[in-house]
Amino acid sequence: MPEHEGRERPFVSVKFTPVGRAYTFLLPDLAFDAEPQAPERAHLETDIPPLAPGDAVVVDTPEGPAVGTVVRAIPQIAERKRPASDGSGVVVRKATREDVVARLKHRQREQDAQRICLMKIRERGLAMKLARVEQVFDGSRLIFYYTAEGRVDFRELVRDLAAHFRARIEMRQIGVRDEAKMLGGYGSCGRPLCCTTWLQSFEPVSIKMAKQQKLSLNPSKLSGMCGRLKCCLRYELPNGKGVKHAGCADEGGCGNCSNPTGPGGGGGCGSCGSGGCGNCGQR
């Protein structure tokens, strides 16, 4: 049996600008892969020096390589944030000065692309709202995120942008909740938006949830920055045994748990895993 069998790979939390959500990425398995008797692989131990909060790193994402910043992890929730050992998100290397300079140039190009795209949208009278522009790290693609009520014929817009930037153009339609998650902001509670900082997915929210909590049905108080019902209306629903304050909700949890410790990643109580409740054994 290999010596490293059963050991967990280390990982770090990485944040991308401008929003504040932190993602976890596995570190290369240097200690496991670098065998002392293999001199030609001994350099692996120095490929990625010890990382500290604030260090820039190049990571591998589903969209390709990207540059992010290492952030300080919260020990109390570190295990909950641990990525799968066979996950695709891995730190490639510590970013060099050239990587940082390239990313700064990309940001400038993103700002120029957003300005020009907004001008083209107004010229053509397209019923769409541009949310954000991203350029992939290798510079081959520009991705334009937009919101719209229906389908938009943007073929002429794509031709104009491709001719101007000499790059592949991708237009991606997103919802208003995804727009708020992407841009970030602060809610009426004074804290950063849940969707920006920690919320992993958008669960259904209905006005019935406000009625169950006997809240005022004032739309201005129940709506979030995105204009939809606040996601936090799910947090304090009564659970199956009548316990309130963020218990297992009838609309999302197991319905049999009396644990009021807070919303978990799967919509149940704080001790629930993705498959059910950790306290009552319901699956």
PDB file of C-alpha atoms in Angstrom:
ATOM      1  CA  MET A   1       0.000   0.000   0.000  1.00  0.00           C
ATOM      2  CA  PRO A   2       1.400   3.451  -0.877  1.00  0.00           C
ATOM      3  CA  GLU A   3       2.543   5.477   2.095  1.00  0.00           C
ATOM      4  CA  HIS A   4       0.152   8.353   1.310  1.00  0.00           C
ATOM      5  CA  GLU A   5      -2.919   6.113   0.968  1.00  0.00           C
ATOM      6  CA  GLY A   6      -5.851   7.598   2.870  1.00  0.00           C
ATOM      7  CA  ARG A   7      -4.200  10.969   3.529  1.00  0.00           C
ATOM      8  CA  GLU A   8      -6.107  14.106   2.563  1.00  0.00           C
ATOM      9  CA  ARG A   9      -4.642  16.529   0.089  1.00  0.00           C
ATOM     10  CA  PRO A  10      -4.107  20.120   1.292  1.00  0.00           C
ATOM     11  CA  PHE A  11      -6.132  22.941  -0.207  1.00  0.00           C
ATOM     12  CA  VAL A  12      -6.355  26.736  -0.087  1.00  0.00           C
ATOM     13  CA  SER A  13      -9.169  29.290  -0.435  1.00  0.00           C
ATOM     14  CA  VAL A  14      -8.837  31.611  -3.433  1.00  0.00           C
ATOM     15  CA  LYS A  15     -10.839  34.761  -4.172  1.00  0.00           C
ATOM     16  CA  PHE A  16     -11.453  36.342  -7.563  1.00  0.00           C
ATOM     17  CA  THR A  17     -12.215  40.013  -8.032  1.00  0.00           C
ATOM     18  CA  PRO A  18     -14.461  41.959  -8.042  1.00  0.00           C
ATOM     19  CA  VAL A  19     -16.850  39.818  -5.981  1.00  0.00           C
ATOM     20  CA  GLY A  20     -15.906  38.434  -2.581  1.00  0.00           C
ATOM     21  CA  ARG A  21     -16.777  34.750  -2.942  1.00  0.00           C
ATOM     22  CA  ALA A  22     -13.894  32.429  -2.044  1.00  0.00           C
ATOM     23  CA  TYR A  23     -13.430  29.085  -3.786  1.00  0.00           C
ATOM     24  CA  THR A  24     -11.273  26.176  -2.654  1.00  0.00           C
ATOM     25  CA  PHE A  25      -8.555  24.659  -4.818  1.00  0.00           C
ATOM     26  CA  LEU A  26      -6.442  21.610  -4.161  1.00  0.00           C
ATOM     27  CA  LEU A  27      -2.711  22.041  -3.897  1.00  0.00           C
ATOM     28  CA  PRO A  28      -0.508  19.778  -6.040  1.00  0.00           C
ATOM     29  CA  ASP A  29       0.294  16.600  -4.178  1.00  0.00           C
ATOM     30  CA  LEU A  30       3.950  17.546  -3.813  1.00  0.00           C
ATOM     31  CA  ALA A  31       4.760  15.624  -0.652  1.00  0.00           C
ATOM     32  CA  PHE A  32       3.163  12.466  -2.056  1.00  0.00           C
ATOM     33  CA  ASP A  33       4.482  12.684  -5.594  1.00  0.00           C
ATOM     34  CA  ALA A  34       8.085  13.718  -4.970  1.00  0.00           C
ATOM     35  CA  GLU A  35      10.005  10.562  -4.091  1.00  0.00           C
ATOM     36  CA  PRO A  36      13.336  11.147  -2.312  1.00  0.00           C
ATOM     37  CA  GLN A  37      15.056   8.548  -4.484  1.00  0.00           C
ATOM     38  CA  ALA A  38      14.055  10.353  -7.668  1.00  0.00           C
ATOM     39  CA  PRO A  39      16.418  13.355  -8.046  1.00  0.00           C
ATOM     40  CA  GLU A  40      14.757  14.430 -11.280  1.00  0.00           C
ATOM     41  CA  ARG A  41      11.508  15.038  -9.350  1.00  0.00           C
ATOM     42  CA  ALA A  42      13.000  16.680  -6.315  1.00  0.00           C
ATOM     43  CA  HIS A  43      12.244  20.120  -7.756  1.00  0.00           C
ATOM     44  CA  LEU A  44       8.535  19.477  -7.255  1.00  0.00           C
ATOM     45  CA  GLU A  45       8.848  20.475  -3.613  1.00  0.00           C
ATOM     46  CA  THR A  46       9.840  24.001  -4.646  1.00  0.00           C
ATOM     47  CA  ASP A  47       7.402  24.500  -7.538  1.00  0.00           C
ATOM     48  CA  ILE A  48       4.861  26.061  -5.179  1.00  0.00           C
ATOM     49  CA  PRO A  49       6.381  27.679  -2.077  1.00  0.00           C
ATOM     50  CA  PRO A  50       4.249  27.959   1.067  1.00  0.00           C
ATOM     51  CA  LEU A  51       1.260  30.154   0.270  1.00  0.00           C
ATOM     52  CA  ALA A  52       0.085  32.935   2.548  1.00  0.00           C
ATOM     53  CA  PRO A  53      -3.048  35.113   2.432  1.00  0.00           C
ATOM     54  CA  GLY A  54      -2.585  37.809  -0.190  1.00  0.00           C
ATOM     55  CA  ASP A  55      -0.431  35.705  -2.532  1.00  0.00           C
ATOM     56  CA  ALA A  56      -1.500  35.613  -6.178  1.00  0.00           C
ATOM     57  CA  VAL A  57      -1.816  32.138  -7.700  1.00  0.00           C
ATOM     58  CA  VAL A  58      -2.704  30.644 -11.069  1.00  0.00           C
ATOM     59  CA  VAL A  59      -5.484  28.069 -10.741  1.00  0.00           C
ATOM     60  CA  ASP A  60      -7.170  25.660 -13.115  1.00  0.00           C
ATOM     61  CA  THR A  61     -10.937  26.282 -13.449  1.00  0.00           C
ATOM     62  CA  PRO A  62     -13.636  24.870 -15.776  1.00  0.00           C
ATOM     63  CA  GLU A  63     -13.218  28.033 -17.866  1.00  0.00           C
ATOM     64  CA  GLY A  64      -9.455  27.541 -18.083  1.00  0.00           C
ATOM     65  CA  PRO A  65      -6.531  29.052 -16.133  1.00  0.00           C
ATOM     66  CA  ALA A  66      -7.276  32.076 -13.950  1.00  0.00           C
ATOM     67  CA  VAL A  67      -5.458  34.326 -11.488  1.00  0.00           C
ATOM     68  CA  GLY A  68      -6.793  34.643  -7.950  1.00  0.00           C
ATOM     69  CA  THR A  69      -5.704  35.742  -4.501  1.00  0.00           C
ATOM     70  CA  VAL A  70      -5.220  33.415  -1.541  1.00  0.00           C
ATOM     71  CA  VAL A  71      -7.466  34.410   1.377  1.00  0.00           C
ATOM     72  CA  ARG A  72      -7.428  33.442   5.020  1.00  0.00           C
ATOM     73  CA  ALA A  73      -9.515  30.364   5.747  1.00  0.00           C
ATOM     74  CA  ILE A  74     -11.920  30.115   8.679  1.00  0.00           C
ATOM     75  CA  PRO A  75     -10.855  27.058  10.724  1.00  0.00           C
ATOM     76  CA  GLN A  76     -14.400  26.364  11.975  1.00  0.00           C
ATOM     77  CA  ILE A  77     -15.730  25.748   8.471  1.00  0.00           C
ATOM     78  CA  ALA A  78     -12.555  24.521   6.761  1.00  0.00           C
ATOM     79  CA  GLU A  79     -13.718  20.902   6.626  1.00  0.00           C
ATOM     80  CA  ARG A  80     -17.061  21.899   5.119  1.00  0.00           C
ATOM     81  CA  LYS A  81     -15.205  23.792   2.382  1.00  0.00           C
ATOM     82  CA  ARG A  82     -12.808  20.928   1.601  1.00  0.00           C
ATOM     83  CA  PRO A  83     -13.042  20.060  -2.112  1.00  0.00           C
ATOM     84  CA  ALA A  84     -13.272  16.513  -3.401  1.00  0.00           C
ATOM     85  CA  SER A  85      -9.901  14.757  -3.539  1.00  0.00           C
ATOM     86  CA  ASP A  86     -10.441  14.068  -7.244  1.00  0.00           C
ATOM     87  CA  GLY A  87     -11.729  17.578  -7.988  1.00  0.00           C
ATOM     88  CA  SER A  88     -10.660  19.431 -11.107  1.00  0.00           C
ATOM     89  CA  GLY A  89      -9.839  22.703  -9.329  1.00  0.00           C
ATOM     90  CA  VAL A  90      -6.098  22.671  -8.635  1.00  0.00           C
ATOM     91  CA  VAL A  91      -3.509  25.379  -7.981  1.00  0.00           C
ATOM     92  CA  VAL A  92      -1.163  25.361 -10.967  1.00  0.00           C
ATOM     93  CA  ARG A  93       1.580  27.621  -9.622  1.00  0.00           C
ATOM     94  CA  LYS A  94       2.276  30.782  -7.718  1.00  0.00           C
ATOM     95  CA  ALA A  95       1.636  33.751  -9.992  1.00  0.00           C
ATOM     96  CA  THR A  96       4.668  35.519 -11.385  1.00  0.00           C
ATOM     97  CA  ARG A  97       5.027  39.236 -11.982  1.00  0.00           C
ATOM     98  CA  GLU A  98       4.212  38.630 -15.646  1.00  0.00           C
ATOM     99  CA  ASP A  99       0.975  36.852 -14.669  1.00  0.00           C
ATOM    100  CA  VAL A 100      -0.114  39.760 -12.472  1.00  0.00           C
ATOM    101  CA  VAL A 101       0.721  42.330 -15.153  1.00  0.00           C
ATOM    102  CA  ALA A 102      -1.173  40.294 -17.756  1.00  0.00           C
ATOM    103  CA  ARG A 103      -4.223  40.138 -15.485  1.00  0.00           C
ATOM    104  CA  LEU A 104      -4.131  43.910 -14.969  1.00  0.00           C
ATOM    105  CA  LYS A 105      -4.076  44.371 -18.750  1.00  0.00           C
ATOM    106  CA  HIS A 106      -7.021  41.996 -19.040  1.00  0.00           C
ATOM    107  CA  ARG A 107      -9.006  44.059 -16.543  1.00  0.00           C
ATOM    108  CA  GLN A 108      -8.343  47.187 -18.566  1.00  0.00           C
ATOM    109  CA  ARG A 109      -9.491  45.387 -21.702  1.00  0.00           C
ATOM    110  CA  GLU A 110     -12.618  44.180 -19.898  1.00  0.00           C
ATOM    111  CA  GLN A 111     -13.477  47.766 -18.993  1.00  0.00           C
ATOM    112  CA  ASP A 112     -12.954  48.893 -22.590  1.00  0.00           C
ATOM    113  CA  ALA A 113     -15.048  45.982 -23.871  1.00  0.00           C
ATOM    114  CA  GLN A 114     -17.888  46.829 -21.476  1.00  0.00           C
ATOM    115  CA  ARG A 115     -17.861  50.479 -22.541  1.00  0.00           C
ATOM    116  CA  ILE A 116     -17.872  49.654 -26.248  1.00  0.00           C
ATOM    117  CA  CYS A 117     -20.499  46.924 -25.875  1.00  0.00           C
ATOM    118  CA  LEU A 118     -22.840  49.295 -24.006  1.00  0.00           C
ATOM    119  CA  MET A 119     -22.435  51.827 -26.809  1.00  0.00           C
ATOM    120  CA  LYS A 120     -23.202  49.188 -29.475  1.00  0.00           C
ATOM    121  CA  ILE A 121     -26.250  47.975 -27.544  1.00  0.00           C
ATOM    122  CA  ARG A 122     -27.659  51.506 -27.445  1.00  0.00           C
ATOM    123  CA  GLU A 123     -26.895  52.054 -31.131  1.00  0.00           C
ATOM    124  CA  ARG A 124     -28.793  48.924 -32.133  1.00  0.00           C
ATOM    125  CA  GLY A 125     -31.582  49.364 -29.600  1.00  0.00           C
ATOM    126  CA  LEU A 126     -31.234  45.855 -28.203  1.00  0.00           C
ATOM    127  CA  ALA A 127     -33.468  44.920 -25.266  1.00  0.00           C
ATOM    128  CA  MET A 128     -30.648  43.600 -23.085  1.00  0.00           C
ATOM    129  CA  LYS A 129     -28.695  44.740 -20.037  1.00  0.00           C
ATOM    130  CA  LEU A 130     -24.964  44.083 -19.939  1.00  0.00           C
ATOM    131  CA  ALA A 131     -23.886  42.789 -16.526  1.00  0.00           C
ATOM    132  CA  ARG A 132     -20.197  42.035 -16.800  1.00  0.00           C
ATOM    133  CA  VAL A 133     -17.353  41.271 -19.222  1.00  0.00           C
ATOM    134  CA  GLU A 134     -14.635  38.706 -18.554  1.00  0.00           C
ATOM    135  CA  GLN A 135     -11.514  37.856 -20.505  1.00  0.00           C
ATOM    136  CA  VAL A 136     -10.026  34.409 -20.072  1.00  0.00           C
ATOM    137  CA  PHE A 137      -6.450  34.252 -18.879  1.00  0.00           C
ATOM    138  CA  ASP A 138      -4.980  33.211 -22.228  1.00  0.00           C
ATOM    139  CA  GLY A 139      -6.641  36.196 -23.910  1.00  0.00           C
ATOM    140  CA  SER A 140      -8.422  34.136 -26.561  1.00  0.00           C
ATOM    141  CA  ARG A 141     -12.028  34.857 -25.510  1.00  0.00           C
ATOM    142  CA  LEU A 142     -14.171  37.685 -24.225  1.00  0.00           C
ATOM    143  CA  ILE A 143     -17.306  36.587 -22.371  1.00  0.00           C
ATOM    144  CA  PHE A 144     -20.220  39.042 -22.132  1.00  0.00           C
ATOM    145  CA  TYR A 145     -22.843  38.314 -19.461  1.00  0.00           C
ATOM    146  CA  TYR A 146     -26.231  39.976 -19.926  1.00  0.00           C
ATOM    147  CA  THR A 147     -29.812  39.859 -18.689  1.00  0.00           C
ATOM    148  CA  ALA A 148     -32.896  40.129 -20.873  1.00  0.00           C
ATOM    149  CA  GLU A 149     -36.627  39.449 -20.644  1.00  0.00           C
ATOM    150  CA  GLY A 150     -36.616  37.204 -23.695  1.00  0.00           C
ATOM    151  CA  ARG A 151     -34.507  36.116 -26.639  1.00  0.00           C
ATOM    152  CA  VAL A 152     -32.209  38.717 -28.193  1.00  0.00           C
ATOM    153  CA  ASP A 153     -30.828  38.683 -31.724  1.00  0.00           C
ATOM    154  CA  PHE A 154     -27.261  39.795 -31.037  1.00  0.00           C
ATOM    155  CA  ARG A 155     -25.585  38.396 -34.166  1.00  0.00           C
ATOM    156  CA  GLU A 156     -24.706  41.842 -35.547  1.00  0.00           C
ATOM    157  CA  LEU A 157     -23.455  42.891 -32.110  1.00  0.00           C
ATOM    158  CA  VAL A 158     -21.127  39.882 -31.959  1.00  0.00           C
ATOM    159  CA  ARG A 159     -19.750  40.702 -35.429  1.00  0.00           C
ATOM    160  CA  ASP A 160     -18.999  44.278 -34.362  1.00  0.00           C
ATOM    161  CA  LEU A 161     -17.270  43.171 -31.157  1.00  0.00           C
ATOM    162  CA  ALA A 162     -15.265  40.437 -32.887  1.00  0.00           C
ATOM    163  CA  ALA A 163     -14.043  42.892 -35.546  1.00  0.00           C
ATOM    164  CA  HIS A 164     -13.033  45.421 -32.897  1.00  0.00           C
ATOM    165  CA  PHE A 165     -11.271  43.136 -30.404  1.00  0.00           C
ATOM    166  CA  ARG A 166      -9.964  40.425 -32.763  1.00  0.00           C
ATOM    167  CA  ALA A 167     -10.998  37.718 -30.321  1.00  0.00           C
ATOM    168  CA  ARG A 168     -13.662  35.075 -29.913  1.00  0.00           C
ATOM    169  CA  ILE A 169     -16.861  36.597 -28.479  1.00  0.00           C
ATOM    170  CA  GLU A 170     -19.282  34.671 -26.244  1.00  0.00           C
ATOM    171  CA  MET A 171     -22.659  36.058 -25.142  1.00  0.00           C
ATOM    172  CA  ARG A 172     -24.176  34.396 -22.061  1.00  0.00           C
ATOM    173  CA  GLN A 173     -27.650  35.208 -20.788  1.00  0.00           C
ATOM    174  CA  ILE A 174     -28.045  35.050 -16.999  1.00  0.00           C
ATOM    175  CA  GLY A 175     -30.884  35.685 -14.551  1.00  0.00           C
ATOM    176  CA  VAL A 176     -31.223  38.648 -12.220  1.00  0.00           C
ATOM    177  CA  ARG A 177     -30.186  36.508  -9.239  1.00  0.00           C
ATOM    178  CA  ASP A 178     -27.057  35.413 -11.082  1.00  0.00           C
ATOM    179  CA  GLU A 179     -26.370  39.066 -11.876  1.00  0.00           C
ATOM    180  CA  ALA A 180     -26.516  40.012  -8.185  1.00  0.00           C
ATOM    181  CA  LYS A 181     -24.271  37.051  -7.347  1.00  0.00           C
ATOM    182  CA  MET A 182     -21.774  38.171  -9.982  1.00  0.00           C
ATOM    183  CA  LEU A 183     -21.694  41.884  -9.148  1.00  0.00           C
ATOM    184  CA  GLY A 184     -21.979  41.669  -5.352  1.00  0.00           C
ATOM    185  CA  GLY A 185     -23.352  44.264  -2.963  1.00  0.00           C
ATOM    186  CA  TYR A 186     -24.901  44.668   0.476  1.00  0.00           C
ATOM    187  CA  GLY A 187     -28.351  43.640   1.624  1.00  0.00           C
ATOM    188  CA  SER A 188     -30.774  45.553   3.815  1.00  0.00           C
ATOM    189  CA  CYS A 189     -29.240  43.752   6.810  1.00  0.00           C
ATOM    190  CA  GLY A 190     -25.957  45.575   6.179  1.00  0.00           C
ATOM    191  CA  ARG A 191     -24.032  42.413   5.335  1.00  0.00           C
ATOM    192  CA  PRO A 192     -22.612  41.300   1.951  1.00  0.00           C
ATOM    193  CA  LEU A 193     -25.124  39.403  -0.160  1.00  0.00           C
ATOM    194  CA  CYS A 194     -25.465  35.717   0.747  1.00  0.00           C
ATOM    195  CA  CYS A 195     -25.293  34.703  -2.920  1.00  0.00           C
ATOM    196  CA  THR A 196     -21.980  36.538  -3.271  1.00  0.00           C
ATOM    197  CA  THR A 197     -20.270  35.216  -0.160  1.00  0.00           C
ATOM    198  CA  TRP A 198     -21.431  31.700   0.749  1.00  0.00           C
ATOM    199  CA  LEU A 199     -24.714  30.593  -0.862  1.00  0.00           C
ATOM    200  CA  GLN A 200     -23.964  27.714  -3.220  1.00  0.00           C
ATOM    201  CA  SER A 201     -27.272  27.490  -5.113  1.00  0.00           C
ATOM    202  CA  PHE A 202     -30.561  29.329  -5.471  1.00  0.00           C
ATOM    203  CA  GLU A 203     -33.405  27.497  -3.744  1.00  0.00           C
ATOM    204  CA  PRO A 204     -37.078  28.279  -4.517  1.00  0.00           C
ATOM    205  CA  VAL A 205     -38.488  31.126  -2.415  1.00  0.00           C
ATOM    206  CA  SER A 206     -42.222  31.869  -2.189  1.00  0.00           C
ATOM    207  CA  ILE A 207     -44.422  34.446  -0.486  1.00  0.00           C
ATOM    208  CA  LYS A 208     -45.834  31.578   1.593  1.00  0.00           C
ATOM    209  CA  MET A 209     -42.551  31.515   3.517  1.00  0.00           C
ATOM    210  CA  ALA A 210     -43.089  35.121   4.619  1.00  0.00           C
ATOM    211  CA  LYS A 211     -46.669  34.336   5.676  1.00  0.00           C
ATOM    212  CA  GLN A 212     -45.507  31.377   7.780  1.00  0.00           C
ATOM    213  CA  GLN A 213     -43.178  33.708   9.689  1.00  0.00           C
ATOM    214  CA  LYS A 214     -45.914  36.348  10.049  1.00  0.00           C
ATOM    215  CA  LEU A 215     -43.829  38.964   8.274  1.00  0.00           C
ATOM    216  CA  SER A 216     -45.161  42.145   6.721  1.00  0.00           C
ATOM    217  CA  LEU A 217     -46.027  41.464   3.083  1.00  0.00           C
ATOM    218  CA  ASN A 218     -44.480  44.741   1.944  1.00  0.00           C
ATOM    219  CA  PRO A 219     -42.723  43.978  -1.387  1.00  0.00           C
ATOM    220  CA  SER A 220     -40.028  46.580  -0.759  1.00  0.00           C
ATOM    221  CA  LYS A 221     -39.024  44.817   2.477  1.00  0.00           C
ATOM    222  CA  LEU A 222     -39.228  41.288   1.118  1.00  0.00           C
ATOM    223  CA  SER A 223     -37.261  41.936  -2.092  1.00  0.00           C
ATOM    224  CA  GLY A 224     -33.500  41.718  -2.321  1.00  0.00           C
ATOM    225  CA  MET A 225     -31.019  43.636  -4.443  1.00  0.00           C
ATOM    226  CA  CYS A 226     -31.952  41.455  -7.426  1.00  0.00           C
ATOM    227  CA  GLY A 227     -35.620  42.457  -7.204  1.00  0.00           C
ATOM    228  CA  ARG A 228     -36.700  38.927  -6.300  1.00  0.00           C
ATOM    229  CA  LEU A 229     -37.801  37.603  -2.915  1.00  0.00           C
ATOM    230  CA  LYS A 230     -34.910  37.481  -0.445  1.00  0.00           C
ATOM    231  CA  CYS A 231     -33.163  34.134  -0.150  1.00  0.00           C
ATOM    232  CA  CYS A 232     -33.043  34.602   3.636  1.00  0.00           C
ATOM    233  CA  LEU A 233     -36.818  34.077   3.832  1.00  0.00           C
ATOM    234  CA  ARG A 234     -35.928  30.373   3.933  1.00  0.00           C
ATOM    235  CA  TYR A 235     -33.643  30.638   6.936  1.00  0.00           C
ATOM    236  CA  GLU A 236     -36.169  30.911   9.778  1.00  0.00           C
ATOM    237  CA  LEU A 237     -39.001  28.692   8.640  1.00  0.00           C
ATOM    238  CA  PRO A 238     -40.528  26.407  11.303  1.00  0.00           C
ATOM    239  CA  ASN A 239     -39.272  22.861  11.049  1.00  0.00           C
ATOM    240  CA  GLY A 240     -41.217  19.621  11.302  1.00  0.00           C
ATOM    241  CA  LYS A 241     -41.451  19.785  15.118  1.00  0.00           C
ATOM    242  CA  GLY A 242     -42.301  23.463  15.352  1.00  0.00           C
ATOM    243  CA  VAL A 243     -38.802  24.664  16.299  1.00  0.00           C
ATOM    244  CA  LYS A 244     -38.065  27.992  14.658  1.00  0.00           C
ATOM    245  CA  HIS A 245     -34.958  30.043  13.904  1.00  0.00           C
ATOM    246  CA  ALA A 246     -33.317  28.279  10.974  1.00  0.00           C
ATOM    247  CA  GLY A 247     -34.418  24.726  11.614  1.00  0.00           C
ATOM    248  CA  CYS A 248     -35.049  22.114   8.913  1.00  0.00           C
ATOM    249  CA  ALA A 249     -37.644  23.857   6.751  1.00  0.00           C
ATOM    250  CA  ASP A 250     -40.719  22.061   5.449  1.00  0.00           C
ATOM    251  CA  GLU A 251     -39.894  23.434   1.988  1.00  0.00           C
ATOM    252  CA  GLY A 252     -36.300  22.246   1.920  1.00  0.00           C
ATOM    253  CA  GLY A 253     -35.294  20.014   4.794  1.00  0.00           C
ATOM    254  CA  CYS A 254     -36.156  16.533   5.967  1.00  0.00           C
ATOM    255  CA  GLY A 255     -39.103  17.733   8.069  1.00  0.00           C
ATOM    256  CA  ASN A 256     -38.245  15.396  10.949  1.00  0.00           C
ATOM    257  CA  CYS A 257     -35.288  17.119  12.547  1.00  0.00           C
ATOM    258  CA  SER A 258     -35.390  19.348  15.626  1.00  0.00           C
ATOM    259  CA  ASN A 259     -31.943  20.797  15.124  1.00  0.00           C
ATOM    260  CA  PRO A 260     -32.152  24.623  14.913  1.00  0.00           C
ATOM    261  CA  THR A 261     -28.481  25.293  14.209  1.00  0.00           C
ATOM    262  CA  GLY A 262     -28.844  27.021  10.865  1.00  0.00           C
ATOM    263  CA  PRO A 263     -29.159  26.370   7.152  1.00  0.00           C
ATOM    264  CA  GLY A 264     -26.858  23.744   5.719  1.00  0.00           C
ATOM    265  CA  GLY A 265     -25.500  23.324   2.243  1.00  0.00           C
ATOM    266  CA  GLY A 266     -28.419  21.174   1.154  1.00  0.00           C
ATOM    267  CA  GLY A 267     -31.247  23.341   2.457  1.00  0.00           C
ATOM    268  CA  GLY A 268     -31.735  21.538   5.771  1.00  0.00           C
ATOM    269  CA  CYS A 269     -30.326  22.089   9.213  1.00  0.00           C
ATOM    270  CA  GLY A 270     -26.721  22.902   9.964  1.00  0.00           C
ATOM    271  CA  SER A 271     -25.874  19.238  10.574  1.00  0.00           C
ATOM    272  CA  CYS A 272     -27.464  18.007   7.358  1.00  0.00           C
ATOM    273  CA  GLY A 273     -25.289  16.752   4.574  1.00  0.00           C
ATOM    274  CA  SER A 274     -26.220  16.853   0.937  1.00  0.00           C
ATOM    275  CA  GLY A 275     -28.097  13.581   1.311  1.00  0.00           C
ATOM    276  CA  GLY A 276     -30.246  14.300   4.326  1.00  0.00           C
ATOM    277  CA  CYS A 277     -30.227  15.180   7.987  1.00  0.00           C
ATOM    278  CA  GLY A 278     -27.312  14.417  10.251  1.00  0.00           C
ATOM    279  CA  ASN A 279     -29.338  14.238  13.448  1.00  0.00           C
ATOM    280  CA  CYS A 280     -32.468  12.259  12.627  1.00  0.00           C
ATOM    281  CA  GLY A 281     -30.981   9.879  10.080  1.00  0.00           C
ATOM    282  CA  GLN A 282     -33.602  10.775   7.454  1.00  0.00           C
ATOM    283  CA  ARG A 283     -32.421  10.157   3.883  1.00  0.00           C
TER     284      ARG A 283
END
